[in-house]
XYZ file of C-alpha atoms in Angstrom:
624
model
C 98.144 322.069 174.200
C 95.996 319.531 176.022
C 95.187 319.155 179.724
C 97.698 318.680 182.465
C 96.840 316.152 185.161
C 97.464 317.052 188.769
C 98.058 314.263 191.236
C 99.622 315.813 194.352
C 97.831 318.868 195.735
C 100.665 319.681 198.160
C 103.350 319.388 195.479
C 102.028 321.931 192.999
C 102.864 321.314 189.370
C 104.105 324.225 187.313
C 101.638 325.783 184.907
C 102.376 325.524 181.201
C 102.759 328.489 178.848
C 99.232 328.143 177.416
C 98.027 328.305 173.872
C 100.255 331.255 172.842
C 103.368 329.121 172.642
C 104.687 330.749 169.492
C 104.831 334.167 171.206
C 106.939 332.891 174.117
C 110.671 332.928 174.240
C 112.443 330.177 172.435
C 113.208 327.135 174.662
C 116.810 326.829 175.739
C 118.156 323.323 176.202
C 121.090 323.172 178.603
C 124.169 321.459 177.260
C 125.525 318.698 179.425
C 129.140 318.929 180.425
C 129.475 315.164 180.746
C 126.953 313.284 178.667
C 127.675 310.000 180.527
C 126.390 311.570 183.747
C 123.030 313.054 182.918
C 121.465 314.709 185.931
C 118.156 315.850 184.397
C 115.971 316.048 181.315
C 114.295 318.889 179.581
C 110.862 319.664 180.949
C 107.673 318.172 179.571
C 106.537 321.487 178.055
C 109.863 322.152 176.406
C 109.929 318.777 174.692
C 106.325 319.123 173.596
C 106.796 322.582 172.089
C 109.999 321.540 170.346
C 108.418 318.479 168.787
C 105.452 320.482 167.535
C 107.561 323.174 165.952
C 109.789 320.652 164.228
C 106.762 318.798 162.873
C 105.384 322.025 161.430
C 108.732 322.878 159.893
C 109.018 319.460 158.277
C 105.508 319.768 156.936
C 106.171 323.168 155.374
C 109.365 322.003 153.729
C 107.482 319.034 152.223
C 109.614 316.386 153.878
C 106.860 315.062 156.173
C 104.505 312.310 154.987
C 100.896 312.920 155.858
C 99.933 309.788 157.830
C 103.190 308.092 158.726
C 104.269 309.155 162.229
C 106.516 306.121 162.590
C 108.869 307.659 159.985
C 108.620 311.151 161.448
C 109.629 310.360 165.048
C 113.033 308.761 164.240
C 113.900 311.742 162.062
C 113.068 314.089 164.933
C 115.089 312.058 167.439
C 111.971 310.910 169.359
C 111.614 307.135 169.710
C 108.757 307.056 172.202
C 106.625 309.723 173.766
C 106.441 307.644 176.950
C 109.365 306.094 178.787
C 112.150 308.256 177.350
C 115.254 307.758 179.476
C 117.934 310.239 180.375
C 120.516 308.330 178.367
C 118.684 309.031 175.071
C 118.923 312.720 174.335
C 115.836 314.152 172.794
C 117.845 316.739 170.846
C 121.558 317.169 170.465
C 123.333 320.491 170.803
C 123.426 320.859 167.013
C 119.729 320.105 166.788
C 119.047 322.884 169.281
C 120.812 325.424 167.085
C 119.115 324.274 163.884
C 115.749 324.268 165.688
C 116.174 327.861 166.748
C 116.993 328.871 163.187
C 114.075 326.949 161.775
C 111.701 328.449 164.344
C 112.764 331.958 163.348
C 112.115 331.190 159.692
C 108.702 329.731 160.548
C 107.765 332.623 162.834
C 105.519 334.099 160.163
C 103.099 331.167 160.478
C 99.546 332.189 161.398
C 98.671 331.872 165.066
C 95.267 330.542 164.181
C 96.809 327.222 163.143
C 98.066 326.614 166.651
C 94.793 327.749 168.201
C 92.761 325.531 165.958
C 94.684 322.383 166.723
C 94.838 322.738 170.508
C 93.689 319.481 172.069
C 94.123 317.437 168.799
C 96.533 314.496 168.688
C 99.721 314.685 166.611
C 98.636 312.183 163.981
C 95.247 313.815 163.522
C 96.873 317.222 163.342
C 98.806 316.333 160.145
C 95.661 315.212 158.388
C 93.709 318.343 159.266
C 96.552 320.684 158.325
C 96.982 319.204 154.827
C 93.239 319.441 154.212
C 92.774 322.957 155.539
C 95.756 324.889 154.092
C 93.526 327.222 152.108
C 91.303 328.036 155.085
C 94.343 328.770 157.221
C 95.765 331.286 154.716
C 92.455 333.196 154.541
C 91.938 333.384 158.299
C 95.587 333.929 159.235
C 95.485 337.741 158.827
C 92.409 338.184 161.053
C 93.706 335.843 163.724
C 97.102 337.543 163.815
C 95.467 340.907 164.494
C 93.418 339.425 167.319
C 96.429 337.648 168.736
C 98.562 340.797 168.690
C 95.978 342.583 170.831
C 95.825 339.727 173.326
C 99.583 339.184 173.365
C 100.206 342.587 174.907
C 97.916 341.674 177.841
C 99.429 338.286 178.622
C 103.047 339.160 177.787
C 103.933 340.053 181.338
C 102.268 336.904 182.698
C 104.042 334.674 180.197
C 107.423 336.257 180.934
C 106.878 335.573 184.620
C 106.025 331.947 183.837
C 109.153 331.609 181.685
C 111.268 332.876 184.566
C 109.665 330.282 186.840
C 110.397 327.604 184.237
C 114.054 328.646 184.038
C 114.407 328.666 187.829
C 112.911 325.198 188.036
C 115.238 323.944 185.292
C 118.282 325.158 187.216
C 117.497 323.009 190.267
C 119.611 319.873 190.766
C 116.608 317.602 191.198
C 113.633 317.772 188.845
C 110.752 315.499 188.053
C 110.926 313.501 184.834
C 107.767 314.011 182.796
C 107.082 312.040 179.628
C 105.426 313.222 176.436
C 102.310 311.254 175.621
C 98.613 310.898 176.304
C 96.794 311.816 179.502
C 96.698 308.146 180.521
C 100.481 308.184 180.616
C 100.346 310.820 183.343
C 99.075 308.161 185.751
C 102.622 306.864 186.144
C 104.242 307.842 189.408
C 107.042 310.408 189.495
C 110.583 309.038 189.618
C 111.461 311.095 192.690
C 109.417 311.324 195.926
C 109.077 314.201 198.323
C 110.702 314.136 201.754
C 107.390 313.354 203.432
C 106.794 310.312 201.201
C 110.323 309.119 201.871
C 109.718 309.295 205.625
C 106.476 307.388 205.271
C 108.206 304.691 203.229
C 110.868 304.325 205.895
C 108.174 303.935 208.581
C 106.300 301.372 206.488
C 109.351 299.201 205.802
C 108.853 297.208 208.988
C 105.184 296.653 208.196
C 106.040 295.504 204.674
C 108.559 293.040 206.064
C 105.971 291.642 208.467
C 103.425 291.328 205.677
C 105.955 289.599 203.447
C 106.681 287.083 206.200
C 102.950 286.480 206.650
C 102.559 286.097 202.902
C 105.288 283.431 202.857
C 103.474 281.437 205.539
C 100.115 282.023 203.815
C 101.446 280.518 200.595
C 101.904 277.226 202.414
C 98.291 277.205 203.684
C 95.045 276.461 201.928
C 92.623 279.340 201.212
C 90.152 277.903 203.706
C 92.821 277.897 206.418
C 93.764 281.501 205.696
C 90.090 282.528 205.808
C 89.598 280.678 209.080
C 92.611 282.412 210.610
C 91.367 285.821 209.558
C 87.903 285.070 210.932
C 89.380 283.837 214.203
C 91.459 286.993 214.599
C 88.404 289.123 213.876
C 86.301 287.264 216.438
C 89.033 287.560 219.055
C 89.253 291.304 218.523
C 85.455 291.647 218.754
C 85.347 289.613 221.962
C 88.187 291.642 223.424
C 86.425 294.922 222.616
C 83.155 293.616 224.052
C 84.889 292.494 227.245
C 86.559 295.869 227.661
C 83.277 297.655 227.002
C 81.445 295.487 229.532
C 84.093 296.112 232.199
C 83.927 299.822 231.447
C 80.127 299.865 231.657
C 80.146 297.976 234.938
C 82.735 300.373 236.302
C 80.681 303.374 235.192
C 77.360 302.041 236.499
C 76.156 303.448 239.765
C 75.853 300.940 242.582
C 72.225 300.087 243.336
C 71.032 301.866 246.445
C 68.535 299.983 248.547
C 65.337 301.990 249.276
C 65.165 303.617 252.647
C 63.207 301.989 255.439
C 59.474 302.324 254.833
C 59.904 303.038 251.103
C 60.309 299.421 249.945
C 56.633 299.056 249.045
C 56.102 302.564 247.729
C 54.437 302.486 244.320
C 56.720 303.572 241.475
C 56.298 303.673 237.700
C 56.621 300.629 235.441
C 59.925 301.781 233.827
C 61.434 302.453 237.255
C 60.244 299.036 238.466
C 61.813 297.312 235.457
C 65.118 299.075 236.027
C 65.115 298.219 239.718
C 64.484 294.536 238.902
C 67.547 294.543 236.633
C 69.633 296.248 239.288
C 68.621 293.741 241.967
C 69.379 290.810 239.672
C 72.809 292.332 238.986
C 73.471 292.665 242.714
C 72.389 289.076 243.378
C 74.696 287.705 240.668
C 77.723 288.943 242.662
C 76.276 289.709 246.041
C 79.581 290.098 247.866
C 80.789 292.752 245.417
C 77.644 294.829 244.804
C 75.682 294.511 248.029
C 75.066 297.454 250.270
C 76.662 297.396 253.681
C 74.320 296.110 256.382
C 71.935 294.436 253.873
C 71.497 290.678 253.575
C 70.356 288.590 250.624
C 66.884 288.019 252.052
C 66.101 291.741 251.926
C 67.046 291.921 248.259
C 64.948 288.821 247.474
C 61.928 290.339 249.235
C 62.273 293.547 247.243
C 62.668 291.555 244.011
C 59.521 289.512 244.687
C 57.541 292.672 245.380
C 58.717 294.300 242.138
C 58.022 291.160 240.069
C 54.475 290.996 241.434
C 53.966 294.617 240.404
C 55.598 294.367 236.984
C 54.108 291.022 235.797
C 50.803 291.151 237.769
C 51.267 287.885 239.688
C 50.126 287.105 243.198
C 52.884 286.781 245.752
C 52.473 283.017 246.207
C 53.249 282.131 242.571
C 56.216 284.512 242.355
C 57.691 282.992 245.497
C 57.272 279.508 244.040
C 58.911 280.555 240.755
C 61.823 282.240 242.567
C 62.429 278.940 244.384
C 62.031 276.889 241.206
C 64.199 278.796 238.704
C 67.671 280.306 238.936
C 67.607 284.089 238.849
C 69.119 284.052 235.338
C 66.164 281.990 234.022
C 63.442 283.563 236.125
C 63.018 286.646 233.960
C 63.074 284.523 230.777
C 60.309 282.274 232.124
C 58.103 285.171 233.220
C 58.568 287.015 229.937
C 57.834 283.841 227.938
C 54.510 283.582 229.737
C 53.595 287.013 228.367
C 53.709 285.857 224.726
C 51.510 283.303 222.991
C 52.983 279.980 221.931
C 52.934 279.140 218.211
C 49.679 277.677 216.894
C 50.127 273.990 216.058
C 47.919 271.351 214.447
C 48.120 267.556 214.374
C 47.578 265.634 211.160
C 44.933 262.895 211.367
C 46.877 259.959 209.989
C 43.625 257.996 209.581
C 42.586 260.242 206.678
C 45.655 261.927 205.196
C 49.408 262.351 205.300
C 51.216 265.375 206.634
C 52.784 266.172 203.262
C 49.436 266.192 201.455
C 47.825 268.239 204.195
C 50.642 270.784 204.129
C 50.321 271.200 200.351
C 46.580 271.709 200.614
C 46.904 274.315 203.365
C 49.717 276.160 201.599
C 47.483 276.390 198.536
C 44.918 278.149 200.743
C 47.451 280.800 201.770
C 48.593 279.302 205.075
C 52.272 279.653 206.017
C 53.399 276.582 207.954
C 56.324 274.303 208.798
C 56.849 270.949 210.538
C 56.955 271.276 214.331
C 60.214 269.381 214.576
C 62.032 266.152 213.897
C 60.601 264.570 217.039
C 57.097 264.279 215.561
C 55.803 263.149 212.169
C 52.293 264.583 212.474
C 52.741 268.113 213.866
C 52.638 271.349 211.867
C 53.230 274.853 213.187
C 51.173 277.697 211.677
C 52.897 281.069 211.279
C 50.228 283.016 209.434
C 46.968 282.354 207.652
C 44.579 284.214 205.394
C 41.685 281.920 206.367
C 40.432 280.707 209.785
C 42.335 277.552 210.751
C 39.267 276.078 212.432
C 36.963 276.548 209.427
C 38.828 275.219 206.401
C 37.373 272.343 204.354
C 40.277 270.181 205.516
C 39.438 270.840 209.168
C 35.756 270.092 208.652
C 36.686 266.900 206.802
C 38.719 265.759 209.821
C 42.162 265.936 208.222
C 43.635 267.705 211.239
C 42.873 268.927 214.749
C 44.137 272.025 216.518
C 46.371 270.780 219.300
C 49.336 272.164 221.242
C 52.791 270.748 220.539
C 53.227 269.747 224.190
C 50.002 267.681 224.040
C 51.651 265.324 221.573
C 54.317 264.316 224.102
C 52.245 262.134 226.526
C 50.853 260.000 223.692
C 54.327 259.576 222.202
C 55.560 258.440 225.621
C 52.595 256.024 225.975
C 53.463 254.423 222.597
C 50.145 252.562 222.087
C 50.138 249.388 220.015
C 47.495 247.980 217.732
C 44.777 245.740 219.159
C 45.400 246.897 222.716
C 42.912 247.894 225.409
C 43.748 251.451 226.426
C 42.171 253.911 228.864
C 42.388 257.692 228.744
C 41.257 258.584 232.263
C 40.782 262.344 231.703
C 40.093 262.513 227.958
C 38.132 265.749 227.292
C 38.128 267.374 224.777
C 39.604 264.360 222.991
C 42.865 265.589 221.446
C 45.122 262.985 223.096
C 42.495 260.216 222.846
C 42.107 260.783 219.098
C 45.890 260.694 218.742
C 45.938 257.291 220.500
C 43.215 255.997 218.171
C 45.117 257.209 215.103
C 48.286 255.406 216.226
C 46.237 252.243 216.886
C 44.784 252.636 213.341
C 41.248 252.174 214.670
C 42.051 248.728 216.056
C 41.662 247.473 219.599
C 39.505 249.339 222.105
C 39.948 252.860 223.426
C 38.020 254.038 226.472
C 37.775 257.825 226.600
C 36.561 258.834 230.067
C 35.867 262.224 231.603
C 33.979 263.046 234.766
C 32.333 266.118 233.230
C 29.461 265.065 230.948
C 29.373 268.412 229.138
C 33.030 268.160 228.267
C 32.507 264.543 227.203
C 30.238 265.811 224.414
C 33.282 267.499 222.840
C 34.978 264.090 222.726
C 32.060 262.665 220.735
C 32.095 265.570 218.264
C 35.834 265.315 217.597
C 35.713 261.534 217.228
C 32.920 261.782 214.642
C 34.796 264.430 212.649
C 38.114 262.556 212.764
C 36.579 259.192 211.835
C 37.424 257.251 215.019
C 35.371 254.073 215.353
C 37.249 251.995 217.966
C 36.396 254.121 220.998
C 33.942 254.072 223.874
C 33.156 257.441 225.438
C 32.145 257.272 229.104
C 31.758 259.633 232.043
C 32.848 258.135 235.350
C 34.658 259.481 238.369
C 38.279 258.687 237.739
C 38.892 258.044 241.430
C 36.535 255.042 241.263
C 37.151 253.739 237.722
C 38.392 250.368 238.920
C 34.942 249.601 240.295
C 33.634 249.799 236.725
C 36.471 248.350 234.630
C 40.124 247.321 234.842
C 42.672 245.127 233.072
C 43.957 247.749 230.600
C 47.211 247.331 228.704
C 48.046 251.028 228.980
C 46.573 254.009 230.808
C 47.078 257.686 230.078
C 46.483 260.106 232.962
C 46.596 263.750 231.931
C 45.720 264.923 235.405
C 43.903 268.172 236.255
C 46.441 270.704 237.511
C 46.998 274.343 238.424
C 47.965 275.293 234.843
C 51.180 277.113 235.796
C 52.698 275.927 232.517
C 50.008 277.450 230.296
C 49.807 280.968 231.738
C 50.129 282.397 228.222
C 46.805 280.698 227.350
C 45.066 281.504 230.639
C 46.429 284.691 232.254
C 43.857 284.389 235.061
C 46.174 281.824 236.651
C 48.482 284.707 237.679
C 46.058 285.940 240.337
C 43.637 283.048 240.943
C 45.959 280.279 242.076
C 47.121 280.155 245.664
C 48.379 277.594 248.146
C 44.938 276.096 248.722
C 44.392 275.513 245.007
C 47.755 273.772 244.646
C 46.950 271.586 247.656
C 43.571 270.669 246.230
C 45.166 269.768 242.881
C 47.900 267.479 244.191
C 45.449 265.732 246.517
C 43.246 264.849 243.536
C 46.280 263.861 241.470
C 47.449 261.365 244.110
C 44.074 259.669 244.107
C 43.907 259.514 240.311
C 47.383 258.054 239.816
C 46.738 255.267 242.292
C 43.487 254.423 240.511
C 45.249 254.492 237.117
C 47.905 252.067 238.367
C 45.258 249.748 239.756
C 43.428 249.745 236.384
C 46.489 248.400 234.517
C 47.081 244.701 233.977
C 50.695 243.976 235.074
C 50.685 240.674 233.170
C 49.946 242.307 229.829
C 52.192 240.903 227.117
C 52.482 244.215 225.279
C 51.901 246.820 227.929
C 51.474 247.379 231.636
C 52.459 251.069 231.348
C 51.048 254.246 232.901
C 51.905 257.712 231.600
C 51.352 260.625 233.965
C 51.397 264.186 232.622
C 50.437 267.669 233.764
C 50.612 271.172 232.319
C 52.227 272.475 235.495
C 55.845 273.249 236.383
C 55.521 273.001 240.187
C 57.237 269.987 241.816
C 54.281 269.507 244.157
C 52.177 268.396 241.179
C 54.882 266.430 239.389
C 57.826 264.806 241.156
C 55.973 264.644 244.477
C 53.104 262.691 242.868
C 55.447 260.186 241.165
C 57.364 259.707 244.418
C 54.079 259.066 246.245
C 52.941 256.511 243.627
C 56.232 254.625 243.813
C 55.842 254.350 247.562
C 52.232 253.192 247.444
C 52.357 250.814 244.456
C 54.798 248.280 242.972
C 55.887 250.362 239.973
C 59.098 251.772 238.601
C 60.062 254.648 236.354
C 61.145 253.842 232.780
C 62.382 255.868 229.823
C 59.746 258.075 228.230
C 61.215 257.669 224.741
C 61.435 261.471 224.305
C 64.884 262.503 223.156
C 64.589 266.117 224.294
C 63.415 267.964 227.364
C 64.901 268.743 230.782
C 65.323 265.818 233.220
C 63.124 265.896 236.306
C 64.372 266.987 239.719
C 66.170 264.483 241.914
C 66.221 267.071 244.702
C 64.322 270.275 245.294
C 64.978 272.393 248.364
C 64.132 270.106 251.300
C 62.790 267.292 249.078
C 64.963 264.351 248.057
C 63.658 262.097 245.292
C 64.823 258.773 243.948
C 67.683 258.919 241.429
C 65.434 257.383 238.768
C 63.415 260.628 238.807
C 65.768 261.970 236.141
C 63.967 259.653 233.663
C 61.018 262.039 233.754
C 60.941 265.019 231.406
C 60.174 268.691 231.951
C 59.370 271.209 229.215
C 59.460 274.991 229.646
C 58.112 277.868 227.525
C 61.396 279.809 227.540
C 63.589 276.867 226.479
C 61.415 274.659 224.257
C 58.914 277.264 222.958
C 55.943 275.158 224.012
C 53.638 275.083 226.997
C 55.146 274.053 230.320
C 54.664 270.291 230.686
C 55.731 267.297 232.760
C 55.785 263.683 231.487
C 56.574 260.505 233.443
C 56.239 256.859 232.396
C 55.696 254.066 234.942
C 55.870 250.304 234.502
C 53.588 248.244 236.746
C 55.408 245.230 238.111
C 52.634 243.554 240.083
C 49.350 244.105 241.854
C 51.109 244.225 245.196
C 50.201 247.239 247.290
């Protein structure tokens, strides 16, 4: 009889009579009192059994064509298996009587025929029956005996099912089920349960809202609708995040300041890290989170002590960094110093182009990218299968390993061809070779360094890179004007404390103290005055001095520029660098000239390069 689909688990469908349909009681079709007001249809099983019996009767009488169902259905009063309406009666009252008589006459048919064709479509069933009449007659006797034995066992069950069918037929409301294929059972029932009706009533308001939104959406472009949806989603995410943050802050325990005498007690690294975070949280809103009777200075002292322990700095440097950076940036700066900066190389424009060099290195298994839009010669190396300092291109002088921040002073100097230029502290020759490459081996470049051993590195790099316009010398930079002067441009990359390159030299964390900083800025003051004196103010193309350090402390940067502007007739000019942080115009008790914002600062945690300071001065006259 085919399968019966089951869609609603709560609303249990009635079970059909099974494959022993011919042994069940004959279906009774209720006669309608008023045919214009039809309240229900016969059940799905009743219509299916009736159609099958009538088809068999027609076939036996010889009035049924073998393969022409379109002629059979109108004769049986069935127009469509699917979509039959209540207004079209499947069988009239007369048909019911004739069907009962015909079924009694055909009751002697073998049960095996019905069993054999269970699950076969109606059209296919006619073809098989006509071809297998002889087989059915031979097997009918055996199947009838087997069926009679089984009928006695299931008779009580079938009678109970028939009673259930009759009780369901007597109800005023019944589900309309159509005769057809299993795919037709996917159609929804014409009547809903009470629960579904309640749900529909509750969803009416939502449907109305959606319909209104749909009307407005029709007037908008798809991109506008997508943008609105995205905006709503972002607003909900931000709202949830804000609520979660407020909840977390409310649930967090207030930081308790250590008892007296326990401030400097050694604790574990995880505990120290957590206490640093707690102190920073307290200092962000001190009035709200502070402990009664505690002032800000006590929290700062405890923070400095914990930072010294956690990052292994001496107290002097941590105190200087706490003064230099806001608390929000302090942790970022210290953590950036714990990781190495990306390895960068500079293309030697005297021998090759950056594009050709990049292709050659990529072919050797090196993963690289341009450093940025601000330079046309820098490449950053991500990974390499070969040593960067031993490739054939390196040995041929096509590039030099040089930090990205070391390119900045030369770019600010902007050397021109056929100029006379001095690099006062040139070793190991990275910036000096860059100057020579920009000058295209024209003019004269003096590469000076006080250390003769370090000056040998300048000679080696110049030979490898093919620089022929340079003079390497080793004089004391504080007395260079006694040897030579009248330069168009001077580059002073002054010796410094190295607080901007801690990731390269971690020994700076513990080795540098107040005396070292004082020694550095004393030397820097002497060198910058000598560099200014070595420049020719009447130069038609130049008269510029570029001062740079790899330090972030104002004592070695802004203080030195302020000193030079007081001692010599110079002024600050634009560096030509379109990125970087402007220099300080005020720092704690220091007040600098407003033009100090023309200088540029670079930090590891913001620019992903070594900490650097660059300033460009224009010499106006030889007046002291």
